[in-house]
Amino acid sequence: MIDNTQAVLRKTPLFASLTPEEMQALAARTSKKRLQRGELLFGEGDPCAGLFLVASGKMRIFKLSASGREQVLAIEGPGSSFAELPVFDGGNYPAAASASEDAELLFISRKDFQNFCREHPDVALKVIAVVGARLRRLVGIIEELSFTTVRQRLIALILQLAEAEGTRAKDGIHLELKKSHQDFAAELGTVRELVSRNLSRLQAEGYLEVEGRKLVVKDVTGLKRELASPE
Amino acid sequence: MIDNTQAVLRKTPLFASLTPEEMQALAARTSKKRLQRGELLFGEGDPCAGLFLVASGKMRIFKLSASGREQVLAIEGPGSSFAELPVFDGGNYPAAASASEDAELLFISRKDFQNFCREHPDVALKVIAVVGARLRRLVGIIEELSFTTVRQRLIALILQLAEAEGTRAKDGIHLELKKSHQDFAAELGTVRELVSRNLSRLQAEGYLEVEGRKLVVKDVTGLKRELASPE
DNA sequence: CCCTGCGAGTGACTTTAGTCACTGCCAGGG
DNA sequence: CCCTGGCAGTGACTAAAGTCACTCGCAGGG
């Protein structure tokens, strides 16, 4: 499993450009962590211990409201890093992280990472690039929350999933949902019931076929039209 | 006005730690720009020309929706920089920027700034810190949009303004609003009418005294209670 | 095999948000 | 002095969003 560590580093944009020796050095400073689906890695406001890399599985970065609602900020898969930021500014984690699938992580302590950055200035530039991408995504979330309806966000999410993991058939694109409505609601910034209802409604309107967690997207262009038109 | 340039650099966190010679070198590469209140500096999606520093006035960074609504992402005053990000990742500006007050800016072209960063690795670390702060603010906006009502956001904004620029009197904290309801609506992610209505309602409930653009916050603790309690 | 618990679907309802249309106010320019 | 244009307030309405309270179905554990 140890040589695996370097493979993970190589797949992570932050470190992909390191020489084998540098990787070796860095790999020696990582530790492993396993999480089961649903397990919490850290909570919002926890002091920042260091940086995490996703080796396998998926991590969910989210905010939790006083009333128990969740808002997902990001879902990070293999090759992604997260919590880079508090490592630098010394603040606490601004959001919580839990495993949305069983996951394996690599951990690098704050100190080690900071030292490493000082010795490898180009890594700092990579950090900026990664953080920049994250920032763009957050701006996207704000845009969606501020300008669009739950219905539109749901449609956008479905189209995205269909594109990414759907299989084309002659009656439409088949798609298997891997999460509960609850989870989708958290990603869309709403509640379970609205996901359920909007799915039903989209089905009633003929855009979709819903059967349990299996979806058939029947009218992609129609859905896209829904996104574009203001009503 | 030219020596002024260095004063601005010194006030900007990104460059505050440079030596006088470095500042000199950098100052030589900046150009000035003046904007009148309301003037647009760049639009969303424009290709990124470089980095801007605020010398005086205020800049509003915002998103514009298809239907004409605005959502403010940040307001940057003297000493702030903005558009650092696209400088690095080469993408377009993710949002638009306009002057919310008459403003003077310093401009540094993408190339110059990149070269400068390469020669001064510690500046790159500063960039990370600045971007980190920005990211935290965006997460805050998402949290507000997702979890709170317009009413609560308005209350939070008023309390913030009262704290920052209000004057204490025995009938409450006096506060002069410097922007239109329209502008506040854009900051809160809603529409003019709701700002107007919610202000009236807060007055009716005895929390505020509204008279044109003059506000008297009469019950700070009551308002804070409104923020905490879910209803 | 029953019980339990989670996830899903839905009806009925309340509350917020947003839209439209109009009125009124005031400041500045012609 | 009138006209115009930007800003503010509000009534009346529609439409989203969210809440509450159930019911149903199914999978797993005891």
CSV table of C-alpha atoms (C1' of nucleotides) in Angstrom, one decimal, chain B residues 179-182 192-193 196-197 200 213, chain D residues 6-13 17-18:
chain,number,residue,atom,x,y,z
B,179,LYS,CA,-26.9,53.6,-1.2
B,180,SER,CA,-30.2,53.0,-2.8
B,181,HIS,CA,-32.5,50.2,-1.9
B,182,GLN,CA,-31.7,48.8,-5.3
B,192,ARG,CA,-35.8,46.4,-4.3
B,193,GLU,CA,-39.4,45.9,-3.1
B,196,SER,CA,-38.4,48.5,1.2
B,197,ARG,CA,-41.1,46.3,2.7
B,200,SER,CA,-41.2,49.1,6.9
B,213,ARG,CA,-32.1,57.4,4.2
D,6,DG,C1',-34.3,58.1,-10.5
D,7,DC,C1',-35.7,56.4,-6.0
D,8,DA,C1',-39.0,54.9,-2.6
D,9,DG,C1',-43.5,53.0,-0.8
D,10,DT,C1',-47.3,50.0,-1.3
D,11,DG,C1',-51.4,47.2,-2.7
D,12,DA,C1',-52.6,43.1,-4.9
D,13,DC,C1',-51.3,39.2,-6.7
D,17,DA,C1',-40.2,27.3,-1.1
D,18,DG,C1',-40.7,25.2,3.0
